Coordinates of C-alpha atoms in Angstrom, one line a residue:
Q410 CA -0.3 0.3 0.3
V411 CA 1.4 3.3 -0.6
Q412 CA 1.5 5.9 1.0
L413 CA 2.3 9.7 2.0
V414 CA 2.6 11.5 4.4
E415 CA 1.8 14.4 4.5
S416 CA 2.3 16.9 7.7
G417 CA 2.8 20.9 8.8
G418 CA -0.7 22.0 8.0
G419 CA -2.5 25.0 10.3
L420 CA -4.0 27.8 11.3
V421 CA -1.3 31.0 10.9
Q422 CA -1.8 34.5 11.0
A423 CA -1.7 36.9 7.3
G424 CA 1.6 37.4 7.1
G425 CA 2.8 34.3 7.5
S426 CA 4.6 30.9 6.8
L427 CA 3.7 27.5 6.9
R428 CA 6.1 25.3 5.9
L429 CA 4.1 21.5 4.4
S430 CA 6.0 18.5 3.9
C431 CA 5.4 15.3 2.3
A432 CA 7.6 12.1 2.1
T433 CA 6.9 8.8 0.5
S434 CA 9.1 5.1 -0.3
R435 CA 11.9 5.9 -2.5
S436 CA 10.7 3.5 -4.8
I437 CA 7.8 6.0 -6.1
F438 CA 9.5 9.8 -4.9
S439 CA 12.3 7.9 -7.3
I440 CA 10.3 7.8 -10.2
S441 CA 7.8 11.1 -9.8
T442 CA 6.3 14.1 -10.5
M443 CA 5.1 16.0 -6.9
G444 CA 2.6 18.2 -6.1
W445 CA 1.3 20.5 -4.3
Y446 CA -2.6 20.7 -5.0
R447 CA -5.5 22.2 -2.8
Q448 CA -9.5 22.0 -2.1
E449 CA -12.1 24.6 -0.5
P450 CA -14.8 23.1 0.0
G451 CA -17.3 23.6 -2.5
K452 CA -14.7 23.9 -5.3
Q453 CA -11.9 22.1 -7.5
R454 CA -8.4 20.6 -6.5
E455 CA -6.4 22.4 -7.6
L456 CA -2.5 22.9 -8.1
V457 CA -0.8 25.3 -6.1
A458 CA 3.0 23.8 -7.0
A459 CA 4.8 19.9 -8.5
I460 CA 8.4 19.5 -9.1
T461 CA 9.3 17.0 -11.3
S462 CA 12.2 14.6 -10.7
G463 CA 14.6 16.2 -12.4
S464 CA 13.7 18.8 -10.4
S465 CA 12.2 21.7 -12.4
T466 CA 9.1 23.5 -11.0
T467 CA 6.0 24.7 -11.4
Y468 CA 2.6 26.8 -9.7
A469 CA 0.8 28.0 -9.8
D470 CA 0.1 31.9 -10.8
S471 CA -2.0 32.4 -6.9
V472 CA 1.4 30.9 -5.6
K473 CA 4.4 32.3 -7.6
G474 CA 7.0 34.4 -5.7
R475 CA 5.2 33.8 -2.3
S476 CA 5.7 29.2 -2.2
T477 CA 9.4 27.4 -2.6
I478 CA 8.2 23.8 -4.0
S479 CA 11.9 21.8 -3.0
R480 CA 12.6 17.8 -2.8
D481 CA 15.4 15.7 -0.6
N482 CA 15.7 13.1 -2.7
A483 CA 18.3 11.5 0.0
K484 CA 14.7 12.1 2.3
N485 CA 12.6 10.8 0.5
T486 CA 10.3 13.8 0.3
M487 CA 8.7 17.4 -0.9
Y488 CA 8.4 20.5 0.8
L489 CA 6.1 23.8 0.5
Q490 CA 7.3 26.6 2.2
M491 CA 4.9 29.0 2.3
N492 CA 5.3 33.0 2.8
S493 CA 2.8 35.7 3.2
L494 CA 0.3 33.4 3.6
K495 CA -2.9 34.9 2.8
P496 CA -7.0 34.0 4.3
E497 CA -7.5 33.0 1.0
D498 CA -4.9 30.2 0.8
T499 CA -7.2 27.4 3.4
A500 CA -8.0 25.1 2.2
V501 CA -7.1 20.9 2.7
Y502 CA -3.6 20.6 1.4
Y503 CA -2.9 17.1 -0.5
C504 CA 0.4 16.4 -1.6
N505 CA 0.3 13.9 -4.9
A506 CA 3.1 11.5 -6.6
K507 CA 2.3 11.4 -10.7
S508 CA 3.7 9.0 -12.9
F509 CA 2.1 8.9 -16.7
L510 CA 5.5 6.5 -17.6
Y511 CA 4.3 3.8 -14.7
S512 CA 0.3 5.0 -14.4
I513 CA 1.1 6.7 -11.1
D514 CA -1.2 8.7 -9.4
Y515 CA -1.3 8.8 -5.8
W516 CA -2.3 11.3 -3.0
G517 CA -1.6 12.1 1.1
Q518 CA -5.1 11.4 3.9
G519 CA -4.5 15.6 2.8
T520 CA -3.7 18.5 5.8
Q521 CA -5.9 21.5 6.9
V522 CA -3.8 25.3 6.6
T523 CA -6.1 27.9 8.0
V524 CA -4.6 31.3 7.5
S525 CA -6.6 33.7 9.7
S526 CA -6.9 37.5 9.0

């Protein structure tokens, strides 16, 4: 059973920072594009940021310049550093491991991020 273990969510005031972490097995991590998605109640899940196995990154416009995605291949862990948080960043954040080549699409259980104004 594949596990993506997320941590780092919580309650923070506007303007604050959080770092989300997502750990998984080496066999999954090494071949996957890892991503963070978020979902607000009643809305579709949306991509926040992603990083390929070669460390190429992409960001949603809404977080660009405020967030940094990274991966530590030695620890099989991905991070999302979020700064200057806004109330509209409030959502459940999900970790994803994806590989079209190997037909992989795994999700974490989600971690709540709440930004108070």
